[in-house]
XYZ file of C-alpha atoms in Angstrom:
744
model
C -0.001 -0.003 -0.003
C 1.311 3.427 -0.954
C 1.003 6.077 1.702
C -0.626 9.156 0.226
C -1.214 12.435 2.018
C -2.478 15.841 0.947
C -0.209 18.850 1.175
C -0.614 20.819 4.399
C -1.661 24.476 4.418
C -3.928 26.796 6.376
C -6.985 25.841 4.372
C -6.418 22.145 5.138
C -5.972 22.985 8.830
C -9.245 24.928 8.896
C -11.054 22.062 7.177
C -9.819 19.862 10.050
C -11.385 22.246 12.585
C -8.232 24.177 13.569
C -7.934 27.939 13.704
C -5.117 29.922 12.114
C -3.788 30.658 15.605
C -3.752 26.944 16.438
C -2.143 26.029 13.116
C 0.688 28.500 13.856
C 1.069 27.129 17.373
C 1.451 23.592 16.078
C 4.247 24.700 13.791
C 5.891 26.477 16.703
C 5.680 23.367 18.929
C 7.054 21.083 16.221
C 9.641 23.533 14.890
C 8.503 22.661 11.406
C 5.467 22.240 9.186
C 3.495 19.160 10.246
C 2.598 16.551 7.692
C -1.074 15.693 7.121
C -1.098 12.807 9.608
C 0.486 14.939 12.318
C -1.928 17.788 11.622
C -4.840 15.335 11.844
C -3.525 14.140 15.209
C -3.476 17.700 16.561
C -6.897 18.420 15.065
C -8.610 15.628 16.996
C -6.633 16.053 20.192
C -7.180 19.824 20.208
C -10.861 19.493 19.345
C -13.279 20.619 22.007
C -14.335 17.031 22.556
C -10.834 15.947 23.618
C -9.145 19.090 24.925
C -11.952 20.983 26.710
C -10.159 24.104 25.511
C -13.159 26.380 26.025
C -14.309 24.886 29.288
C -11.403 23.650 31.398
C -10.771 26.981 33.142
C -14.345 27.016 34.427
C -14.447 23.289 35.167
C -11.528 23.728 37.539
C -13.728 25.898 39.780
C -16.021 22.959 40.553
C -15.521 21.167 43.893
C -13.571 17.941 43.387
C -12.488 17.091 46.925
C -14.401 14.761 49.178
C -13.881 12.241 51.923
C -14.818 9.364 49.653
C -12.924 10.408 46.531
C -10.318 7.837 45.470
C -9.092 9.493 42.265
C -8.937 13.129 41.315
C -11.547 14.360 38.843
C -10.370 13.879 35.271
C -7.385 11.792 36.343
C -8.827 8.504 35.062
C -11.425 7.316 32.566
C -14.184 7.683 35.206
C -14.755 8.818 38.780
C -14.051 6.488 41.678
C -15.391 6.816 45.214
C -15.082 4.665 48.320
C -18.443 3.130 49.337
C -17.022 1.218 52.321
C -16.465 -2.458 52.927
C -13.374 -2.552 50.747
C -15.390 -1.579 47.664
C -15.288 1.329 45.253
C -17.887 2.649 42.849
C -16.786 3.769 39.400
C -19.265 5.925 37.497
C -19.466 8.436 34.678
C -21.880 10.055 32.231
C -21.024 11.093 28.676
C -22.763 12.408 25.598
C -23.198 10.905 22.141
C -25.312 13.680 20.711
C -24.168 14.392 17.175
C -23.761 10.721 16.147
C -27.267 9.980 17.489
C -28.764 12.890 15.579
C -27.297 11.517 12.309
C -27.652 7.784 12.900
C -29.826 7.286 16.006
C -29.487 3.535 16.418
C -25.699 3.214 16.161
C -25.108 6.640 17.722
C -26.982 5.673 20.866
C -25.712 2.080 20.933
C -22.068 3.095 20.737
C -22.637 5.766 23.381
C -23.720 2.983 25.735
C -20.788 0.803 24.741
C -18.296 3.631 25.194
C -19.420 4.591 28.660
C -19.345 0.964 29.854
C -15.744 0.638 28.560
C -14.746 3.658 30.620
C -15.966 1.739 33.668
C -14.399 -1.679 33.105
C -11.155 -0.163 31.818
C -10.638 0.835 35.445
C -11.140 -2.725 36.626
C -14.793 -2.308 37.671
C -17.669 -4.496 36.575
C -20.607 -2.394 35.299
C -23.791 -3.185 37.257
C -26.195 -0.479 36.110
C -26.843 1.942 33.284
C -28.900 5.124 33.084
C -29.586 7.629 30.348
C -30.819 11.180 29.858
C -32.515 11.830 26.498
C -33.787 15.019 24.851
C -35.875 15.067 21.719
C -37.850 17.632 19.732
C -41.601 17.937 19.225
C -43.160 14.496 19.476
C -45.726 15.334 16.783
C -42.836 15.633 14.325
C -42.298 12.431 12.285
C -38.533 12.964 12.277
C -38.575 13.185 16.078
C -40.512 9.930 16.247
C -37.917 8.319 13.977
C -35.097 9.533 16.242
C -36.850 8.366 19.422
C -37.393 4.878 18.012
C -33.812 4.609 16.759
C -32.186 5.875 19.972
C -34.326 3.717 22.254
C -33.696 0.626 20.117
C -29.962 1.315 20.078
C -29.765 1.724 23.839
C -32.004 -1.265 24.470
C -30.364 -3.659 22.016
C -26.815 -2.834 23.071
C -27.515 -2.885 26.823
C -29.649 -6.020 26.703
C -27.020 -7.919 24.704
C -24.190 -6.646 26.867
C -26.036 -7.722 29.997
C -26.126 -4.583 32.135
C -29.592 -3.370 33.251
C -30.887 0.085 32.453
C -32.236 1.074 35.858
C -33.192 4.726 35.424
C -33.126 7.854 33.353
C -35.223 10.670 31.963
C -36.793 11.682 28.669
C -37.816 15.226 27.735
C -39.351 16.749 24.610
C -38.936 20.344 23.517
C -38.881 22.099 20.157
C -35.343 23.347 20.785
C -34.099 19.753 20.310
C -35.846 19.264 16.962
C -32.591 19.098 15.020
C -30.007 18.421 17.722
C -31.093 15.697 20.121
C -29.183 14.923 23.285
C -28.212 11.363 24.195
C -26.366 11.134 27.518
C -25.397 7.690 28.827
C -24.261 6.815 32.360
C -22.656 3.649 33.700
C -22.044 2.512 37.270
C -19.634 -0.224 38.284
C -18.186 -1.887 41.388
C -14.529 -2.680 42.031
C -12.695 -4.250 44.987
C -9.956 -2.285 46.688
C -6.575 -3.010 45.125
C -8.058 -4.234 41.845
C -8.334 -0.900 40.033
C -6.425 -0.197 36.864
C -4.983 3.153 35.782
C -4.715 4.723 32.335
C -0.925 5.028 32.507
C 2.079 4.018 30.414
C 4.791 3.495 33.034
C 8.023 1.659 32.436
C 10.086 2.326 29.283
C 10.532 -0.952 27.430
C 7.103 -2.253 28.451
C 5.023 -3.691 25.563
C 1.982 -1.923 24.129
C -0.953 -4.044 22.926
C -4.143 -3.269 21.070
C -6.884 -5.683 22.128
C -10.485 -6.362 21.171
C -11.931 -5.685 17.756
C -10.143 -4.931 14.503
C -9.868 -1.317 13.354
C -12.105 -0.023 10.571
C -12.944 3.272 8.904
C -15.965 4.046 11.087
C -15.734 7.046 13.385
C -12.779 8.714 11.636
C -12.645 12.340 12.797
C -15.539 11.594 15.160
C -14.053 13.886 17.819
C -13.849 16.713 15.321
C -17.411 15.978 14.171
C -18.575 16.217 17.796
C -16.882 19.614 18.093
C -18.742 21.334 15.273
C -22.225 22.585 14.561
C -24.775 20.293 12.952
C -25.835 21.536 9.529
C -28.129 20.313 6.797
C -25.081 18.608 5.292
C -24.070 16.723 8.469
C -25.595 13.486 7.200
C -22.672 13.429 4.795
C -20.430 12.846 7.820
C -21.918 9.407 8.460
C -18.445 7.735 8.525
C -17.856 9.766 11.709
C -20.500 7.605 13.436
C -19.127 4.439 14.974
C -20.653 0.963 14.688
C -21.044 -1.143 17.843
C -20.984 -4.874 18.629
C -22.288 -5.583 22.142
C -21.407 -9.274 22.031
C -17.789 -8.393 21.273
C -17.849 -5.869 24.094
C -19.095 -8.529 26.540
C -16.095 -10.677 25.631
C -13.826 -7.661 25.987
C -15.250 -6.930 29.438
C -14.555 -10.419 30.723
C -11.117 -10.571 29.104
C -10.065 -7.140 30.429
C -11.097 -7.927 34.006
C -9.328 -11.298 33.807
C -6.212 -9.673 32.339
C -6.024 -7.264 35.266
C -6.158 -10.245 37.639
C -2.993 -11.702 36.050
C -0.885 -8.810 37.346
C 0.515 -8.328 33.856
C -1.345 -5.065 33.137
C 0.519 -1.807 33.841
C -2.131 0.453 32.348
C -5.229 0.321 30.224
C -7.358 2.837 28.347
C -10.451 2.628 26.239
C -10.201 3.747 22.628
C -13.026 6.230 22.409
C -12.778 9.669 20.848
C -9.717 9.951 18.582
C -8.960 6.230 18.889
C -5.327 5.102 18.998
C -4.180 8.739 18.900
C -5.923 9.645 22.119
C -5.012 6.485 24.032
C -1.314 6.577 23.192
C -0.887 10.293 23.824
C -2.931 10.547 27.041
C -1.353 7.463 28.614
C 2.137 8.660 27.663
C 1.546 12.214 28.865
C 0.163 11.002 32.171
C 3.276 8.909 32.852
C 5.688 11.416 31.258
C 6.883 8.717 28.908
C 6.500 8.134 25.163
C 5.656 5.318 22.789
C 6.880 3.783 19.566
C 3.899 2.361 17.670
C 3.965 0.242 14.503
C 0.671 0.865 12.699
C 1.308 -2.067 10.352
C 0.713 -4.381 13.321
C -2.784 -2.984 14.016
C -5.447 -5.492 12.926
C -7.725 -3.802 10.370
C -11.131 -4.637 8.944
C -10.498 -3.002 5.585
C -7.582 -3.330 3.249
C -5.214 -0.487 2.407
C -6.165 1.797 5.305
C -3.976 4.895 5.366
C -1.959 5.500 8.569
C -4.060 8.561 9.508
C -7.223 6.453 9.130
C -5.859 3.802 11.490
C -4.821 6.486 13.984
C -8.096 8.379 13.961
C -10.559 5.500 13.630
C -13.046 5.315 16.496
C -13.982 1.698 15.861
C -15.586 0.302 18.974
C -14.731 -2.454 21.440
C -10.970 -1.747 21.510
C -8.497 -1.114 24.330
C -4.871 -0.068 24.554
C -2.958 -2.038 27.165
C 0.530 -1.414 28.471
C 1.785 -4.731 29.802
C 4.699 -5.697 32.001
C 7.743 -6.776 30.027
C 8.243 -10.522 30.356
C 4.559 -11.209 31.044
C 3.324 -10.781 27.475
C 2.325 -14.440 27.332
C -0.100 -13.993 30.231
C -2.000 -11.275 28.393
C -1.941 -13.130 25.082
C -3.307 -16.274 26.759
C -6.273 -14.382 28.281
C -7.328 -12.708 25.062
C -6.781 -15.911 23.079
C -9.116 -17.676 25.518
C -11.818 -15.089 24.794
C -11.106 -15.201 21.040
C -10.131 -11.538 20.842
C -7.343 -9.756 18.988
C -4.285 -9.078 21.132
C -1.550 -7.601 19.007
C 1.782 -6.253 20.184
C 2.010 -2.919 18.352
C 4.790 -1.109 20.142
C 6.604 -0.243 23.340
C 6.885 2.473 25.949
C 9.829 4.856 25.580
C 11.374 7.564 27.778
C 11.441 10.234 25.069
C 8.131 11.967 25.715
C 7.423 11.534 21.997
C 4.911 9.352 20.194
C 6.432 7.817 17.112
C 3.988 6.216 14.663
C 5.675 3.896 12.144
C 4.410 2.351 8.918
C 6.304 0.485 6.164
C 9.552 0.959 8.026
C 9.179 4.747 8.197
C 8.210 7.262 10.850
C 4.981 8.691 9.437
C 4.262 10.958 12.424
C 6.276 12.094 15.441
C 4.605 14.292 18.021
C 5.208 15.330 21.627
C 2.668 13.555 23.832
C 2.325 16.367 26.328
C 1.686 18.940 23.611
C -1.466 17.077 22.603
C -3.301 16.811 25.886
C -5.336 18.796 28.337
C -3.009 20.396 30.849
C -0.098 20.176 28.396
C 0.148 22.000 25.089
C -3.522 21.970 24.197
C -4.822 25.556 23.954
C -7.000 27.034 26.686
C -9.510 29.823 26.029
C -11.957 31.948 27.977
C -14.671 33.216 25.701
C -16.675 36.411 25.741
C -20.036 36.447 27.533
C -23.125 38.536 27.068
C -26.553 38.563 28.670
C -28.994 36.575 26.518
C -31.459 38.853 24.714
C -34.385 36.562 25.574
C -33.956 37.495 29.269
C -36.039 40.595 28.474
C -39.049 38.367 27.762
C -38.453 36.505 31.032
C -38.326 39.762 32.997
C -41.616 40.847 31.453
C -43.477 37.809 32.784
C -46.119 38.574 35.388
C -48.280 35.824 36.896
C -51.098 38.325 37.370
C -51.478 38.442 33.582
C -52.177 34.714 33.482
C -55.871 33.961 33.681
C -56.733 31.238 36.190
C -58.507 28.251 34.647
C -62.250 28.110 35.015
C -62.172 24.314 34.621
C -59.352 22.962 36.774
C -60.166 19.369 35.798
C -59.758 20.115 32.103
C -56.420 21.827 32.798
C -55.296 18.807 34.810
C -56.183 16.471 31.928
C -54.307 18.593 29.391
C -51.230 18.747 31.622
C -51.340 15.047 32.433
C -51.235 14.095 28.746
C -48.040 16.083 28.091
C -45.213 13.919 26.702
C -42.995 15.341 29.471
C -45.391 14.144 32.177
C -46.720 10.800 30.999
C -45.038 7.502 31.713
C -42.014 6.607 29.637
C -43.113 2.968 29.814
C -42.818 2.577 26.028
C -39.146 3.520 26.400
C -38.117 1.543 29.440
C -40.006 -1.601 28.485
C -37.396 -1.978 25.702
C -34.658 -2.028 28.307
C -33.874 -5.000 30.512
C -33.889 -3.633 34.046
C -33.667 -6.976 35.833
C -30.673 -8.715 34.287
C -28.159 -9.631 37.075
C -31.073 -9.199 39.566
C -29.470 -6.263 41.353
C -32.238 -3.724 40.815
C -34.409 -2.941 43.825
C -36.654 -0.340 42.224
C -38.091 -2.036 39.124
C -41.111 -3.344 40.992
C -40.853 -0.932 43.919
C -40.567 2.491 42.325
C -38.494 5.188 43.990
C -37.478 8.688 42.938
C -33.999 7.299 42.274
C -33.018 3.891 40.962
C -31.734 1.527 43.654
C -29.180 -1.170 42.942
C -28.122 -3.779 45.460
C -24.374 -4.223 46.004
C -24.177 -8.012 46.090
C -22.423 -9.606 49.014
C -23.233 -6.630 51.254
C -26.200 -4.941 52.841
C -25.475 -1.782 50.830
C -27.369 -0.333 47.912
C -26.526 2.448 45.485
C -29.076 5.127 44.653
C -28.487 6.608 41.196
C -30.265 9.236 39.165
C -29.932 11.559 36.170
C -31.600 14.963 36.426
C -31.869 18.294 34.691
C -34.820 20.487 33.835
C -33.281 22.456 30.990
C -36.183 24.936 30.906
C -35.130 26.084 34.369
C -31.512 26.486 33.197
C -32.663 28.404 30.131
C -34.587 30.823 32.366
C -31.722 31.311 34.808
C -28.508 29.301 34.171
C -27.164 29.935 37.667
C -30.290 28.956 39.609
C -31.358 26.320 37.099
C -28.074 24.419 37.467
C -28.423 24.603 41.249
C -31.878 23.103 40.945
C -30.508 20.288 38.752
C -28.077 19.295 41.515
C -30.680 19.803 44.255
C -33.288 17.706 42.447
C -30.811 14.899 41.893
C -29.966 15.001 45.614
C -33.691 15.140 46.483
C -34.346 12.027 44.407
C -31.531 10.195 46.197
C -32.774 11.379 49.581
C -36.435 10.491 48.905
C -35.277 6.953 48.028
C -33.527 6.437 51.351
C -29.998 7.283 50.274
C -27.396 9.905 51.171
C -26.007 11.913 48.198
C -22.290 11.175 47.729
C -20.918 12.521 44.449
C -21.838 13.596 40.954
C -20.743 13.205 37.371
C -21.994 15.691 34.807
C -22.681 15.956 31.130
C -22.699 19.604 30.143
C -24.681 20.063 26.911
C -24.564 23.580 25.491
C -24.521 25.457 22.180
C -21.509 27.016 20.442
C -19.050 28.473 22.994
C -18.078 31.168 20.519
C -21.607 32.554 20.936
C -21.347 35.013 23.883
C -24.898 34.223 25.040
C -24.153 30.503 25.105
C -20.919 31.092 26.999
C -22.858 33.231 29.511
C -25.200 30.281 30.057
C -22.253 27.930 30.483
C -20.321 30.201 32.863
C -23.263 30.789 35.169
C -24.429 27.164 35.103
C -20.975 26.106 36.306
C -21.196 28.657 39.155
C -24.624 27.395 40.230
C -23.600 23.746 39.985
C -20.486 24.356 42.044
C -22.373 26.146 44.783
C -24.993 23.406 45.071
C -22.394 20.636 45.029
C -20.492 22.311 47.863
C -23.698 22.581 49.905
C -24.657 18.920 49.451
C -21.033 17.711 49.788
C -21.264 16.001 46.429
C -17.897 16.533 44.697
C -17.666 16.373 40.926
C -15.834 13.193 39.918
C -15.653 13.974 36.205
C -17.896 13.891 33.211
C -18.153 15.394 29.774
C -18.578 18.742 28.072
C -20.587 18.727 24.860
C -20.605 22.054 23.037
C -21.947 22.835 19.545
C -25.400 21.421 20.291
C -27.160 23.617 17.835
C -28.223 23.431 14.263
C -27.137 25.865 11.603
C -29.960 26.343 9.102
C -30.241 28.845 6.208
C -32.619 30.951 8.299
C -30.307 31.044 11.325
C -28.810 29.131 14.234
C -30.909 27.190 16.708
C -29.122 26.308 19.948
C -30.617 23.819 22.373
C -31.606 24.814 25.872
C -28.542 24.691 28.147
C -28.704 21.206 29.595
C -26.167 20.434 32.353
C -27.258 16.879 33.141
C -26.394 15.679 36.620
C -25.658 12.024 37.251
C -25.661 11.527 41.002
C -24.645 8.613 43.154
C -25.998 8.065 46.662
C -25.391 5.333 49.202
C -27.723 3.314 51.415
C -25.690 1.575 54.115
C -28.605 -0.840 54.501
C -30.795 -1.585 51.493
C -33.675 -2.269 53.882
C -33.936 1.511 54.366
C -35.178 1.822 50.776
C -38.094 4.223 50.484
C -40.636 4.035 47.695
C -42.948 6.653 46.193
C -46.239 4.719 46.153
C -49.130 5.121 48.580
C -49.402 2.002 50.738
C -52.862 1.722 52.245
C -56.287 3.314 52.494
C -56.560 5.665 55.425
C -52.895 6.718 55.343
C -52.508 10.484 55.783
C -50.991 12.640 53.031
C -48.731 15.598 53.872
C -46.787 18.102 51.805
C -43.415 19.094 53.273
C -42.138 22.512 52.270
C -43.869 25.751 51.412
C -46.545 26.215 48.793
C -46.051 29.251 46.538
C -48.081 31.303 44.111
C -45.639 30.221 41.450
C -46.224 28.743 37.986
C -42.938 29.947 36.485
C -41.224 27.647 33.946
C -43.816 24.978 34.656
C -45.072 22.400 32.221
C -48.540 23.713 32.954
C -47.550 27.221 31.759
C -46.242 25.786 28.483
C -49.090 23.371 27.844
C -52.065 25.527 28.894
C -50.820 29.001 28.043
C -48.073 28.410 25.444
C -45.665 30.570 27.434
C -42.001 29.614 27.123
C -40.344 32.592 28.791
C -40.741 32.956 32.539
C -38.434 32.899 35.602
C -37.227 29.743 37.300
C -39.563 28.419 39.946
C -38.972 29.294 43.576
C -35.753 27.834 44.954
C -33.624 28.528 48.030
C -30.579 26.325 48.525
C -30.559 26.415 52.336
C -34.272 25.614 52.502
C -33.697 22.638 50.184
C -30.785 21.368 52.206
C -32.652 21.461 55.515
C -35.660 19.712 53.997
C -33.542 16.875 52.672
C -31.785 16.387 56.017
C -35.183 16.041 57.683
C -36.424 13.542 55.096
C -33.362 11.364 55.663
C -34.144 11.236 59.357
C -37.886 10.599 58.827
C -37.033 7.594 56.683
C -34.551 6.167 59.215
C -37.093 6.686 62.005
C -39.697 4.762 59.964
C -42.186 7.637 60.328
C -43.149 7.746 56.630
C -44.745 5.125 54.395
C -43.973 6.807 51.053
C -41.921 9.752 49.855
C -42.122 11.412 46.446
C -40.639 14.737 45.421
C -42.630 17.451 43.673
C -41.130 18.251 40.293
C -42.535 18.479 36.746
C -46.306 18.814 36.800
C -46.359 20.013 40.412
C -48.302 18.616 43.347
C -51.076 17.115 41.214
C -48.748 14.917 39.164
C -46.809 13.867 42.265
C -50.018 12.692 43.968
C -51.168 10.839 40.856
C -47.845 9.055 40.480
C -47.994 7.956 44.115
C -51.547 6.659 43.706
C -51.294 4.920 40.339
C -48.821 2.250 41.450
C -51.360 0.503 43.671
C -54.503 1.990 42.078
C -55.137 3.956 45.282
C -57.109 7.191 45.113
C -56.937 10.169 47.421
C -59.059 12.923 48.852
C -57.229 16.218 49.357
C -57.963 19.904 49.788
C -56.037 22.835 48.353
C -55.287 26.061 50.241
C -57.532 28.965 49.169
C -54.733 31.398 50.018
C -53.078 30.331 46.754
C -54.116 30.258 43.138
C -55.447 26.790 42.484
C -53.364 26.338 39.339
C -50.215 27.350 41.239
C -51.067 25.084 44.178
C -51.712 22.057 42.012
C -49.480 22.538 38.970
C -46.742 24.976 40.081
C -43.192 23.648 40.287
C -41.808 25.606 43.255
C -38.892 23.559 44.565
C -38.059 22.096 47.974
C -41.362 20.272 48.368
C -42.100 16.601 48.943
C -45.258 14.564 49.310
C -45.257 11.901 52.059
C -47.839 9.456 53.290
C -47.876 8.221 56.881
C -49.822 5.805 58.991
C -52.318 7.654 61.171
C -50.758 6.230 64.351
C -47.464 7.965 63.461
C -48.995 11.424 63.057
C -48.118 12.773 66.517
C -44.476 11.697 66.358
C -44.232 12.867 62.731
C -45.523 16.354 63.447
C -43.439 16.677 66.593
C -40.294 15.939 64.602
C -41.188 18.467 61.897
C -41.832 21.132 64.522
C -38.468 20.440 66.157
C -36.752 20.782 62.738
C -38.810 23.825 61.746
C -39.983 22.167 58.543
C -43.113 23.643 56.993
C -45.848 21.122 56.360
C -49.431 20.907 55.195
C -51.894 18.116 55.856
C -53.472 17.580 52.438
C -55.852 14.718 53.100
C -55.721 10.944 52.981
C -55.401 7.920 50.765
C -58.970 6.878 49.952
C -60.663 4.386 47.610
C -59.783 4.392 43.932
C -61.132 7.837 43.015
C -59.305 11.157 42.805
C -61.093 13.866 44.791
C -59.827 17.441 45.129
C -61.750 20.051 47.103
C -64.745 17.697 47.139
C -64.791 17.605 43.326
C -64.405 14.158 41.753
C -61.645 13.920 39.162
C -62.483 10.349 38.117
C -61.120 6.883 38.741
C -57.395 6.396 39.220
C -57.281 3.619 36.592
C -58.678 6.046 33.972
C -55.800 8.419 34.637
C -53.350 5.552 34.640
C -54.495 4.504 31.189
C -53.661 7.993 29.851
C -50.359 7.970 31.760
C -49.246 4.562 30.525
C -50.397 4.689 26.895
C -50.029 8.273 25.597
C -46.427 7.915 24.510
C -47.046 4.478 23.040
C -49.986 5.744 21.017
C -47.937 8.644 19.672
C -45.042 6.458 18.605
C -47.010 3.571 17.211
C -49.752 5.503 15.404
């Protein structure tokens, strides 16, 4: 095969996503003009996706210290915290947005595969998966196509791989019509002393590529993920990877077994930027170098050019640095699992990565110059106040006419795609494989997963109401953290740490960068309050579509993946009403507040209003009290008030067991605000009547506001003595609306 490369110039550099300033800096670093392969290496490694060049300065302001933290944020492929008993939990969330918008099935499937590899690369066995999905208008046929493709991709890959999907969220909004968001989270368990690091220590140690052969799929995927979607983006289909979950299952078992041999020095998943990223990041971390022979890399297609091999993002591959003299141990393990295990190079002490082909050096680059914290550029962009804030300031609740038929408003709200059950989605996921899940048949605000061999359980959730962040990035991001913590707390857990997936528009847009800057501030403040350090995550910029008529950015969506711990799984708390006659209370303060509510959008078509009421200290104190109420066994059910307000919360608690309720609203408040408003820091609990005295005494001692709403009663819904119908009628709407839309 003859190696052919285009001539390098500024135009070529720009086509690869580099700026003129960056092109000049590369020449300065190298002391010469790079060849095309070298320029391609810098283009992917200096892309936003790999280098975080427009975000790292702000990310460093987030709290990353905590008592349970075992690795520093960003140090490894995923976060690692101590959960006690000689066990660690490895977890991370990442985006696969652009690929899923172009090819929804493979885009979503490979997103799942990639995040699981980040977990088992560190020596942990994945035990649970979650996702956070954003789509456009559900009445749009293209949206329906994307939903079906993404859900099938997630379900097929996860089900074949054998890790249950235990939780997640799905939202619909017109702002995601062209640019959907697909965020995937994985959670794994590892024993102390069995973790593996992404390092390349020991000059002379062998370097192996293991797993699948390398193909042309995913080439320049990192660059593709760091650019706007346009009407021509479908032409970039080769930038979308193709997944094989059965191969990944073999790779999982082989990788964990290889670590047990003691022959593995370091290991890293080949995700974004493929071999380029793995070799450079591992070398830079250990302050070493590598000599890599690309002719030794197993390929799926003949006559692949060196740059194609380097930049391919073919799935189910790992880079392993082994211990010299123990090569046979690694080869034996991967041979047992019928996987490729090819010796492609060795570690050096030069600090350089040399890529060889046909007996020649085809690229030679300094490892440190490629990576975050090394030579990769760092920028702080301009900010400006979003112009749409003027519309938000102009909102006045007094201009909103109260409904004359509250039942009709309730029905309209309840049928919203953002409110109804996502049963059609999650029924395509296996939530019970490995039998760890505690919340499949006993629903909680967070997903609960048993840690086998112990009494512990993990509480995990993904949360973000992007409409709140759009209205006020600072407060909205705080609410995202607080709601994640509230879901953990209401399930019986104690919040421990977060991972985040920060989905925003183009950072070169000052309004977008304002959103990003202030969201980071809000997130950091809330994380410090809840003592939930940030273990790592992902920044996904350029989530906007460039159309002839203008640019359409998505709502700022800083998705929070939170981990909580139950020291005893028997302290699990569920959201469902338990028995007739149980008393229903609301904890927290009611407000005359319908801001940024689903009700305001559905009933009044208003998309610009402030964030709902939220005070961080108030939220924190409420959650502390709920934790104690659960441990004291004073509550029978706990369910937080979020989208859809009090009404939806009550309905969700009643539908599980087909139990109705009889409650009264407070005439001091607008009825629509009382029932449908989304003011934060409120929770619905049910209690046995014999616990009422002790329950109220505790709340008084803690100074927690509370309202006795009514009681669990029959199978009908009754509000202010007005019958709202049978619970099973509402449940039919709740369970089947999404299905009917997607299967019509």
